[in-house]
Coordinates of C-alpha atoms in Angstrom, one line a residue:
M848 CA -18.0 48.3 -11.1
H849 CA -17.2 49.1 -7.5
N850 CA -18.9 45.9 -6.3
N851 CA -17.0 43.8 -8.9
K852 CA -13.8 45.3 -7.6
N853 CA -14.7 44.4 -4.0
K854 CA -15.5 40.8 -5.1
T855 CA -12.2 40.6 -6.9
I856 CA -10.4 41.8 -3.8
K857 CA -12.2 39.3 -1.6
Y858 CA -11.5 36.5 -4.0
F859 CA -7.8 37.4 -4.0
Q860 CA -7.7 37.4 -0.2
Y861 CA -9.3 34.0 0.2
S862 CA -7.1 32.6 -2.7
M863 CA -4.0 33.8 -0.9
L864 CA -5.0 32.1 2.4
G865 CA -5.9 28.9 0.5
L866 CA -2.6 28.8 -1.4
V867 CA -0.7 29.3 1.8
A868 CA -2.5 26.3 3.3
L869 CA -2.0 24.1 0.2
G870 CA 1.6 25.2 -0.2
S871 CA 2.5 24.3 3.4
Q872 CA 1.2 20.8 2.7
F873 CA 3.3 20.6 -0.5
F874 CA 6.4 21.5 1.4
H875 CA 5.6 19.0 4.1
A876 CA 5.4 16.3 1.4
Q877 CA 9.0 16.7 0.6
T878 CA 10.2 15.2 3.9
T879 CA 11.0 11.8 2.5
H880 CA 12.9 13.2 -0.5
L881 CA 15.6 15.1 1.5
D882 CA 19.1 15.1 0.0
S883 CA 20.7 17.8 2.1
I884 CA 19.8 20.3 4.8
N885 CA 23.1 22.2 4.9
I886 CA 22.6 25.1 2.5
S887 CA 23.6 28.8 2.7
S888 CA 21.0 31.6 2.3
V889 CA 22.8 32.7 -0.9
E890 CA 22.5 29.2 -2.5
K891 CA 19.0 28.9 -1.3
D892 CA 17.9 32.1 -3.1
I893 CA 19.6 31.1 -6.3
R894 CA 18.0 27.7 -6.4
I895 CA 14.5 28.9 -5.5
N896 CA 14.7 31.5 -8.3
D897 CA 15.9 28.9 -10.8
P898 CA 14.6 25.4 -9.9
Y899 CA 15.9 24.1 -13.3
I900 CA 19.4 23.9 -11.7
S901 CA 18.1 20.7 -10.0
F902 CA 18.3 19.0 -13.4
F903 CA 22.1 19.4 -13.3
Q904 CA 22.8 19.5 -9.5
P905 CA 20.0 17.7 -7.7
L906 CA 19.3 19.1 -4.2
D907 CA 15.9 18.9 -2.6
F908 CA 15.4 21.1 0.5
S909 CA 12.7 22.8 2.4
R910 CA 12.7 25.1 5.4
T911 CA 9.8 26.3 7.6
T912 CA 10.3 29.2 10.0
F913 CA 8.4 30.5 13.0
Q914 CA 10.0 33.7 14.3
Y915 CA 9.5 36.7 16.6
S916 CA 11.6 39.8 16.1
S917 CA 11.9 43.1 18.1
V918 CA 13.5 46.3 16.7
K919 CA 14.3 49.4 18.7
Q920 CA 15.6 52.4 16.7
N921 CA 16.9 55.3 18.8
F922 CA 18.2 56.9 15.6
K923 CA 16.3 56.4 12.3
R924 CA 14.9 58.0 9.2
V925 CA 11.8 60.0 10.1
Q926 CA 9.1 57.9 8.4
T927 CA 10.2 54.7 10.1
A928 CA 8.9 53.1 13.3
G929 CA 10.8 53.7 16.5
E930 CA 9.9 50.2 17.8
T931 CA 8.7 47.2 15.8
G932 CA 7.5 43.8 16.9
S933 CA 6.8 41.0 14.3
F934 CA 5.5 37.5 14.2
T935 CA 6.5 35.6 11.0
F936 CA 5.7 32.3 9.4
K937 CA 7.7 31.3 6.3
S938 CA 8.2 28.2 4.3
E939 CA 10.3 27.8 1.2
G940 CA 12.1 25.1 -0.8
V941 CA 12.9 23.3 -4.0
Y942 CA 11.8 19.8 -5.1
K943 CA 12.8 17.8 -8.1
L944 CA 9.7 15.7 -9.0
N945 CA 11.5 13.7 -11.7
D946 CA 14.0 14.1 -14.5
K947 CA 11.8 16.5 -16.4
I948 CA 10.0 18.5 -13.6
A949 CA 11.3 20.6 -10.7
L950 CA 9.3 22.9 -8.4
S951 CA 10.2 25.8 -6.1
G952 CA 8.2 28.2 -4.0
R953 CA 7.9 30.5 -1.0
L954 CA 5.2 31.2 1.5
K955 CA 5.2 34.0 4.0
A956 CA 2.8 35.5 6.5
D957 CA 3.6 38.1 9.2
K958 CA 1.9 40.4 11.6
T959 CA 3.7 43.5 12.7
T960 CA 3.1 46.3 15.2
E961 CA 4.9 49.5 14.7
E962 CA 5.2 52.3 17.3
D963 CA 6.0 56.0 16.7
V964 CA 5.6 56.3 12.9
P965 CA 5.2 60.0 12.0
Y966 CA 4.6 62.1 8.9
I967 CA 3.0 59.4 6.8
L968 CA -0.5 58.0 6.1
S969 CA 0.7 55.2 3.7
D970 CA 2.2 51.8 4.5
E971 CA 5.6 52.6 2.9
R972 CA 8.6 53.0 5.1
T973 CA 12.2 54.3 4.8
T974 CA 13.8 51.6 6.9
N975 CA 16.0 50.3 4.0
S976 CA 15.8 53.2 1.6
S977 CA 16.7 56.9 1.7
F978 CA 13.3 58.0 0.4
I979 CA 9.7 57.1 -0.5
Y980 CA 10.0 56.1 -4.1
N981 CA 6.6 57.4 -5.1
P982 CA 6.4 60.9 -3.6
S983 CA 2.6 61.3 -4.0
Y984 CA 0.9 60.5 -0.7
Y985 CA -1.1 62.0 2.3
W986 CA 0.6 62.7 5.6
V987 CA 0.2 64.3 9.0
P988 CA 2.9 65.2 11.6
R989 CA 1.4 63.2 14.4
S990 CA 3.2 59.9 15.3
A991 CA 1.0 56.8 15.5
R992 CA 0.9 53.1 16.1
W993 CA 0.4 50.9 13.0
Q994 CA -0.8 47.3 12.7
K995 CA 0.4 45.6 9.5
Q996 CA -0.4 42.1 8.0
N997 CA 1.4 40.6 5.0
Y998 CA 0.7 37.4 3.0
F999 CA 3.0 36.4 0.2
I1000 CA 3.2 33.4 -2.0
S1001 CA 5.3 32.5 -5.0
G1002 CA 5.9 29.4 -7.1
Q1003 CA 7.9 28.2 -10.1
F1004 CA 7.6 25.2 -12.4
A1005 CA 10.6 24.1 -14.4
Y1006 CA 10.1 21.7 -17.2
N1007 CA 12.6 19.9 -19.5
P1008 CA 10.3 18.3 -22.1
V1009 CA 13.1 17.4 -24.5
K1010 CA 16.9 17.6 -24.1
P1011 CA 17.6 21.0 -25.7
V1012 CA 14.5 22.9 -24.1
I1013 CA 14.0 24.2 -20.6
L1014 CA 10.9 26.1 -19.6
Q1015 CA 10.1 27.9 -16.4
L1016 CA 6.7 29.3 -15.5
G1017 CA 5.9 31.1 -12.3
G1018 CA 3.9 33.7 -10.4
E1019 CA 3.7 35.5 -7.1
G1020 CA 1.2 37.5 -5.2
L1021 CA 1.3 39.8 -2.2
Y1022 CA -1.7 40.9 -0.1
A1023 CA -1.0 43.5 2.7
K1024 CA -3.3 45.3 5.0
S1025 CA -2.3 48.2 7.3
Y1026 CA -4.1 50.3 9.9
R1027 CA -3.0 53.5 11.7
Q1028 CA -4.4 52.7 15.2
N1029 CA -4.1 55.5 17.8
A1030 CA -4.2 58.8 16.0
D1031 CA -6.7 60.7 13.7
P1032 CA -7.0 60.5 10.8
R1033 CA -6.7 56.7 10.7
P1034 CA -6.2 55.3 7.2
K1035 CA -6.7 51.7 6.2
V1036 CA -4.4 50.6 3.4
D1037 CA -5.0 47.6 1.2
D1038 CA -2.1 46.6 -1.0
Y1039 CA -2.1 44.0 -3.8
K1040 CA 0.8 42.9 -6.0
Y1041 CA 0.7 40.3 -8.8
K1042 CA 3.5 39.1 -11.0
A1043 CA 3.6 36.4 -13.7
F1044 CA 6.8 35.3 -15.4
A1045 CA 8.2 32.9 -18.0
K1046 CA 11.6 31.8 -18.9
L1047 CA 12.4 29.8 -22.0
G1048 CA 15.9 28.3 -22.8
L1049 CA 17.8 26.3 -25.3
K1050 CA 20.7 24.2 -24.1
W1051 CA 23.6 22.7 -25.9
K1052 CA 25.8 20.3 -23.8
Q1053 CA 26.6 22.4 -20.7
H1054 CA 25.5 25.8 -22.1
A1055 CA 22.1 27.4 -22.2
I1056 CA 20.6 30.7 -23.5
F1057 CA 17.3 32.0 -22.0
G1058 CA 14.8 34.6 -22.8
K1059 CA 12.6 36.1 -20.0
L1060 CA 9.3 38.0 -19.8
S1061 CA 7.3 39.1 -16.8
Y1062 CA 4.1 41.1 -16.2
V1063 CA 3.7 43.2 -13.0
H1064 CA 0.5 44.7 -11.5
H1065 CA 0.1 46.6 -8.3
Y1066 CA -3.0 48.1 -6.7
K1067 CA -3.2 50.1 -3.5
G1068 CA -6.2 51.6 -1.9
N1069 CA -5.8 54.2 1.0
D1070 CA -9.0 54.9 2.9
I1071 CA -8.5 57.9 5.2
M1072 CA -11.1 57.5 7.9
F1073 CA -12.5 60.1 10.3
V1074 CA -12.0 63.0 7.9
N1075 CA -14.1 65.9 9.2
M1076 CA -14.4 69.0 7.0
K1077 CA -15.1 71.2 10.1
G1078 CA -12.8 69.7 12.7
N1079 CA -9.9 68.7 10.5
V1080 CA -8.5 72.2 9.8
P1081 CA -5.0 73.7 9.7
A1082 CA -5.5 75.1 13.2
N1083 CA -5.6 71.4 14.5
D1084 CA -2.1 70.9 13.2
S1085 CA -1.3 67.4 14.4
I1086 CA -4.3 65.8 12.5
Y1087 CA -4.7 68.1 9.5
I1088 CA -4.1 66.1 6.3
R1089 CA -1.5 67.2 3.9
Y1090 CA -0.8 65.9 0.4
N1091 CA 2.8 65.6 -0.7
E1092 CA 3.8 65.9 -4.3
G1093 CA 7.4 65.5 -5.2
Y1094 CA 10.2 64.9 -2.7
G1095 CA 10.0 68.3 -1.1
N1096 CA 7.0 70.1 -2.6
Q1097 CA 4.8 72.5 -0.6
Y1098 CA 2.1 70.6 1.2
I1099 CA -1.5 71.0 0.3
G1100 CA -4.6 70.3 2.4
N1101 CA -7.0 67.8 0.8
T1102 CA -9.6 67.0 3.5
E1103 CA -12.3 66.6 0.9
Y1104 CA -10.7 63.4 -0.4
K1105 CA -11.6 60.4 1.8
T1106 CA -9.8 57.8 -0.3
S1107 CA -7.0 57.6 -2.8
E1108 CA -5.7 54.8 -5.0
Y1109 CA -2.4 53.8 -6.6
K1110 CA -2.3 51.6 -9.7
M1111 CA 0.9 50.3 -11.1
G1112 CA 1.5 48.2 -14.2
G1113 CA 4.4 47.2 -16.3
Y1114 CA 6.7 44.5 -17.7
I1115 CA 10.1 43.0 -17.4
W1116 CA 12.1 41.4 -20.2
G1117 CA 15.6 40.1 -20.3
G1118 CA 18.0 37.4 -21.3
E1119 CA 20.5 35.0 -19.6
Y1120 CA 23.4 32.8 -20.4
A1121 CA 24.0 29.8 -18.1
F1122 CA 26.7 27.1 -17.7
N1123 CA 25.9 23.9 -15.7
N1124 CA 27.6 20.7 -14.8
G1125 CA 27.7 18.4 -11.8
S1126 CA 29.8 20.8 -9.6
T1127 CA 29.3 24.3 -11.1
H1128 CA 26.4 26.6 -11.9
F1129 CA 27.2 30.0 -13.5
S1130 CA 24.7 32.4 -14.9
A1131 CA 24.9 36.0 -16.3
G1132 CA 21.8 38.0 -17.2
Y1133 CA 20.1 41.3 -18.0
D1134 CA 16.6 42.5 -17.0
Y1135 CA 14.8 45.7 -18.1
K1136 CA 11.9 46.8 -16.0
N1137 CA 9.4 49.4 -17.2
L1138 CA 6.7 50.5 -14.6
I1139 CA 4.2 53.3 -14.4
E1140 CA 2.5 54.0 -11.1
R1141 CA -0.5 56.4 -11.1
F1142 CA -2.0 58.2 -8.2
Y1143 CA -5.8 58.8 -8.2
R1144 CA -7.8 61.1 -5.9
V1145 CA -11.2 59.7 -5.2
F1146 CA -14.1 62.0 -4.3
E1147 CA -17.1 60.3 -2.7
Y1148 CA -20.5 62.0 -2.6
Q1149 CA -24.2 61.2 -2.2
D1150 CA -26.9 62.2 -4.7
A1151 CA -30.4 63.4 -4.1
G1152 CA -31.6 59.8 -4.0
F1153 CA -29.1 59.0 -1.2
N1154 CA -27.0 56.9 -3.5
W1155 CA -23.2 57.0 -3.0
H1156 CA -20.9 57.7 -6.0
K1157 CA -17.2 58.0 -6.5
D1158 CA -15.3 60.2 -9.0
Y1159 CA -11.8 59.3 -9.9
T1160 CA -9.2 61.9 -10.9
K1161 CA -5.9 60.8 -12.3
Y1162 CA -3.6 63.3 -10.5
S1163 CA 0.0 62.2 -10.8
G1164 CA 2.2 59.4 -12.1
L1165 CA 5.7 57.9 -11.5
K1166 CA 7.6 56.2 -14.3
T1167 CA 10.4 53.8 -13.5
D1168 CA 13.1 52.6 -15.9
L1169 CA 15.3 50.0 -14.2
H1170 CA 18.2 48.1 -15.9
S1171 CA 19.7 45.1 -13.9
F1172 CA 22.7 43.0 -14.6
Y1173 CA 23.5 40.0 -12.5
L1174 CA 25.9 37.1 -12.0
N1175 CA 25.2 33.9 -10.0
F1176 CA 27.7 31.2 -9.1
L1177 CA 27.4 27.9 -7.3
G1178 CA 30.4 25.6 -6.9
N1179 CA 31.2 22.4 -5.0
Y1180 CA 35.0 21.7 -5.0
N1181 CA 37.0 19.6 -2.6
G1182 CA 34.3 19.5 0.0
K1183 CA 33.8 23.3 0.0
K1184 CA 30.5 24.8 -1.2
W1185 CA 30.7 28.2 -2.7
A1186 CA 27.8 30.6 -3.5
S1187 CA 28.0 34.1 -4.9
M1188 CA 25.5 36.7 -6.3
V1189 CA 26.4 40.0 -7.9
T1190 CA 23.7 42.5 -9.0
Y1191 CA 24.0 45.9 -10.6
Q1192 CA 21.0 48.2 -10.9
D1193 CA 20.6 51.5 -12.8
Q1194 CA 17.3 53.2 -12.1
L1195 CA 15.6 56.4 -13.3
D1196 CA 12.3 57.7 -11.8
T1197 CA 10.4 60.8 -13.0
N1198 CA 7.0 62.1 -11.9
Y1199 CA 4.2 63.8 -13.8
N1200 CA 1.4 66.0 -12.7
Y1201 CA -1.6 65.4 -15.1
P1202 CA -3.8 68.5 -14.4
L1203 CA -0.9 70.9 -14.5
E1204 CA 1.1 68.9 -17.2
Y1205 CA 4.6 69.3 -15.7
R1206 CA 7.4 67.2 -14.2
S1207 CA 9.2 68.3 -11.0
Y1208 CA 10.8 65.2 -9.4
R1209 CA 13.7 63.1 -10.7
L1210 CA 15.5 60.2 -9.1
E1211 CA 18.7 58.7 -10.5
Q1212 CA 20.0 55.6 -8.6
K1213 CA 22.8 53.1 -9.1
N1214 CA 23.3 50.1 -6.8
L1215 CA 25.9 47.3 -6.7
F1216 CA 25.3 44.2 -4.4
W1217 CA 27.7 41.3 -3.8
Q1218 CA 26.7 38.4 -1.5
N1219 CA 29.1 35.4 -0.8
S1220 CA 29.2 32.3 1.4
V1221 CA 31.6 29.4 1.8
I1222 CA 30.8 26.3 3.8
W1223 CA 32.7 23.1 4.6
F1224 CA 32.7 20.3 7.2
N1225 CA 35.4 18.7 9.3
H1226 CA 35.7 15.0 10.2
K1227 CA 33.1 15.4 13.0
N1228 CA 30.6 16.7 10.4
E1229 CA 30.7 20.2 12.0
A1230 CA 30.0 23.0 9.6
F1231 CA 32.1 26.1 9.3
K1232 CA 30.7 29.0 7.3
I1233 CA 32.2 32.3 6.1
L1234 CA 29.9 35.2 5.0
F1235 CA 30.8 38.4 3.1
D1236 CA 28.4 40.9 1.7
A1237 CA 29.2 44.3 0.2
A1238 CA 27.2 47.0 -1.5
Y1239 CA 27.8 50.4 -3.2
G1240 CA 25.1 52.9 -3.8
K1241 CA 24.7 56.2 -5.4
N1242 CA 21.5 58.3 -5.7
H1243 CA 20.6 61.8 -6.8
V1244 CA 17.2 63.3 -6.1
K1245 CA 16.2 66.6 -7.7
D1246 CA 12.9 68.4 -7.1
A1247 CA 12.5 71.6 -9.1
S1248 CA 9.3 72.6 -7.2
V1249 CA 11.3 73.6 -4.2
V1250 CA 14.8 73.9 -5.7
M1251 CA 16.2 70.9 -3.9
D1252 CA 19.2 68.8 -4.9
R1253 CA 20.2 65.7 -2.9
K1254 CA 23.2 63.6 -3.7
L1255 CA 24.5 60.6 -1.7
S1256 CA 26.9 57.7 -2.4
F1257 CA 27.9 55.1 0.2
F1258 CA 29.6 51.8 0.8
N1259 CA 28.7 49.1 3.3
Y1260 CA 29.8 45.5 4.1
R1261 CA 29.1 42.6 6.4
L1262 CA 31.7 40.1 7.4
G1263 CA 30.9 37.1 9.5
A1264 CA 31.6 33.5 10.5
E1265 CA 29.6 30.6 11.9
K1266 CA 30.9 27.4 13.5
E1267 CA 29.1 24.2 14.6
F1268 CA 30.1 22.2 17.7
A1269 CA 28.9 18.6 17.9
L1270 CA 27.5 17.5 21.3
K1271 CA 26.7 14.1 19.9
P1272 CA 26.0 12.8 16.4
S1273 CA 22.5 14.3 16.1
H1274 CA 22.9 17.3 18.4
K1275 CA 24.9 20.5 17.7
I1276 CA 25.4 24.0 18.9
M1277 CA 26.1 26.7 16.4
V1278 CA 27.5 30.2 17.2
G1279 CA 28.2 33.0 14.8
L1280 CA 29.6 36.5 14.9
S1281 CA 29.4 39.2 12.2
Q1282 CA 30.4 42.9 11.9
N1283 CA 29.0 45.5 9.5
L1284 CA 30.0 49.0 8.5
Y1285 CA 28.2 51.8 6.6
I1286 CA 30.3 54.7 5.2
P1287 CA 28.9 57.6 3.2
L1288 CA 31.2 58.8 0.4
E1289 CA 29.6 61.7 -1.4
K1290 CA 27.2 64.0 0.5
E1291 CA 25.4 67.0 -0.8
F1292 CA 22.1 68.6 0.2
N1293 CA 20.9 71.9 -1.3
Y1294 CA 17.5 73.3 -0.5
Q1295 CA 15.7 76.6 -1.0
P1296 CA 12.0 77.4 -0.6
Y1297 CA 10.3 78.3 -3.9
Q1298 CA 8.6 81.7 -4.1
S1299 CA 8.2 81.8 -0.3
T1300 CA 10.1 82.9 2.8
K1301 CA 8.4 80.2 4.8
E1302 CA 10.3 76.9 5.3
N1303 CA 8.7 73.8 3.9
I1304 CA 7.6 71.5 6.7
F1305 CA 8.3 68.3 4.6
A1306 CA 11.8 69.4 3.7
T1307 CA 12.8 70.6 7.2
K1308 CA 11.1 67.9 9.2
I1309 CA 11.8 64.9 6.9
A1310 CA 14.2 65.5 4.1
Q1311 CA 16.9 67.2 6.1
P1312 CA 16.9 64.8 9.1
D1313 CA 16.8 61.8 6.8
F1314 CA 19.9 63.2 4.9
A1315 CA 21.7 63.6 8.2
Y1316 CA 20.9 60.0 9.0
D1317 CA 22.2 58.8 5.6
A1318 CA 25.3 61.1 5.9
T1319 CA 26.4 59.5 9.2
P1320 CA 28.7 56.5 9.2
K1321 CA 27.5 53.5 11.3
I1322 CA 29.0 50.3 12.7
G1323 CA 27.2 47.2 13.9
L1324 CA 27.9 43.9 15.6
N1325 CA 25.7 40.8 15.5
F1326 CA 25.8 37.6 17.6
N1327 CA 23.7 34.6 16.8
A1328 CA 23.5 31.1 18.3
S1329 CA 21.3 28.0 17.7
Y1330 CA 20.7 24.6 19.1
I1331 CA 20.4 22.0 16.3
F1332 CA 19.1 18.4 16.5
D1333 CA 18.3 15.9 13.7
Q1334 CA 15.6 13.3 13.8
N1335 CA 14.3 11.1 10.9
K1336 CA 15.8 13.3 8.2
I1337 CA 14.3 16.4 9.7
R1338 CA 16.4 19.1 11.3
Y1339 CA 15.1 21.3 14.1
E1340 CA 17.0 24.5 14.9
L1341 CA 16.1 26.8 17.8
Y1342 CA 17.9 30.1 17.2
G1343 CA 18.4 33.5 18.6
S1344 CA 20.1 36.6 17.4
F1345 CA 21.0 40.0 18.9
S1346 CA 22.6 42.9 17.0
Q1347 CA 23.5 46.5 17.8
T1348 CA 24.3 49.5 15.6
W1349 CA 26.2 52.7 16.7
L1350 CA 26.7 56.1 15.0
M1351 CA 30.4 56.9 14.4
N1352 CA 30.2 60.7 14.5
S1353 CA 27.8 63.6 15.5
T1354 CA 26.4 64.5 12.1
Y1355 CA 22.9 63.0 12.9
K1356 CA 23.0 64.2 16.5
N1357 CA 23.6 67.8 15.5
Q1358 CA 20.4 67.7 13.3
V1359 CA 17.9 66.0 15.6
D1360 CA 17.1 65.4 19.2
Y1361 CA 18.9 62.1 19.8
N1362 CA 19.4 60.3 23.1
G1363 CA 22.8 58.8 22.1
R1364 CA 21.8 55.2 22.5
A1365 CA 22.5 52.3 20.0
N1366 CA 19.9 50.6 17.9
H1367 CA 19.2 47.0 18.5
V1368 CA 17.5 44.0 16.9
A1369 CA 16.6 40.8 18.8
L1370 CA 14.9 37.8 17.4
V1371 CA 14.1 34.2 18.3
G1372 CA 12.6 31.4 16.3
L1373 CA 12.4 27.8 15.1
N1374 CA 13.6 26.5 11.8
V1375 CA 12.5 23.1 10.5
Y1376 CA 14.5 21.7 7.6
Y1377 CA 13.3 18.7 5.7

């Protein structure tokens, strides 16, 4: 069985690489079918997610990106890299083959090096989230360098066989590999995600009703290398393995387990109403996601005949119920192109310990996202774009195992503008400026050790500093510029961006050792539109 699993994993790896190669050729084939290369990121996402829109508002586009980015975080959540460098290749687009068939897809491959990542032996990070969603994982205090690789592919097929029927079929896959490079123990993490989805609609004139169904599968194997029963003991604190269960539960040493596995499966169903004509797309929908992620401890041993065996113990689980409501809008009026996306999510996570048969961890989370863009052109064909994004979030984490109660609500926004300047008909310079602000609204953190006078390392070294980070308002500024030139219906864009973020009070500084400097992100790259 183990050999069959390895064969399946190898097959998936080679399939992913093959699909990336084939997909890049597919996108290249769209060159001669270009209708427009001026499209906002909001409109791009809406059209890739629903290629059937091309039946009503034809717009073929493709973009291939080569990018390098560098991130320096002087203040951060604990289980996040202090410095990150990433090389990324990405290709995406929509192509209407004929009046009955439209296609869309995404390809992405990146290689990332992370410096100074402490208190975690998994590949999850808290860069864009206040917590690790599944609180069952191994960790050690010692910071380390990580090497991460990610390969992602997705594709959709929209079919209009007869006038009243629209069918969309699609799938996506992710393969990721991560290594902890310069500290013992050094885990190797293999991460596989699969998703298949279908969308069937009936339309009448400009109106349509859809039903949706998706299947989701996720497998993650964590191989903790260099585990030594004699040398890896609590006295050697920086490399001694702990196992975390719950957001702030007492740590447990588990050096006898060399590997662990996560298996997640579930489904998504929903419905949608859509209105489409030559200048307007509007859709409103609902999705319900039900997922169960289980954590397995794997004990490996050798029998008298020197044959290796593995015993799997189902130790803990995490159940997720997620309700999503969304609105999408595309409009083209009087030379102005409008795009807007609104999403509301209501999520509930609970954990379960199978051997002890109890629950201790509960996460309640609500999020509202709003993304907007408006773009128009003057008589010189110079584009002017206005961007506005806003979000509201509220989360409540409760862990009975250590009597911890964490509440946070926040608001953030980004406001920006971009302007093109024509040098000559096929050459332009674009400059942009945006400002963002994060404001915490409700802040509450209560913690007490359970049946012990000793402080919990996970709570004091991770949970409390992370809450101080989340409870501190932040302001940021971004400047971006690009040089654009068009040739034979292909647009080449050399671009660069630099952004900085500052803390607005001393809440975080009073909790951790902080040097007072700003965070910054710098990136350079090449976009090819065709």
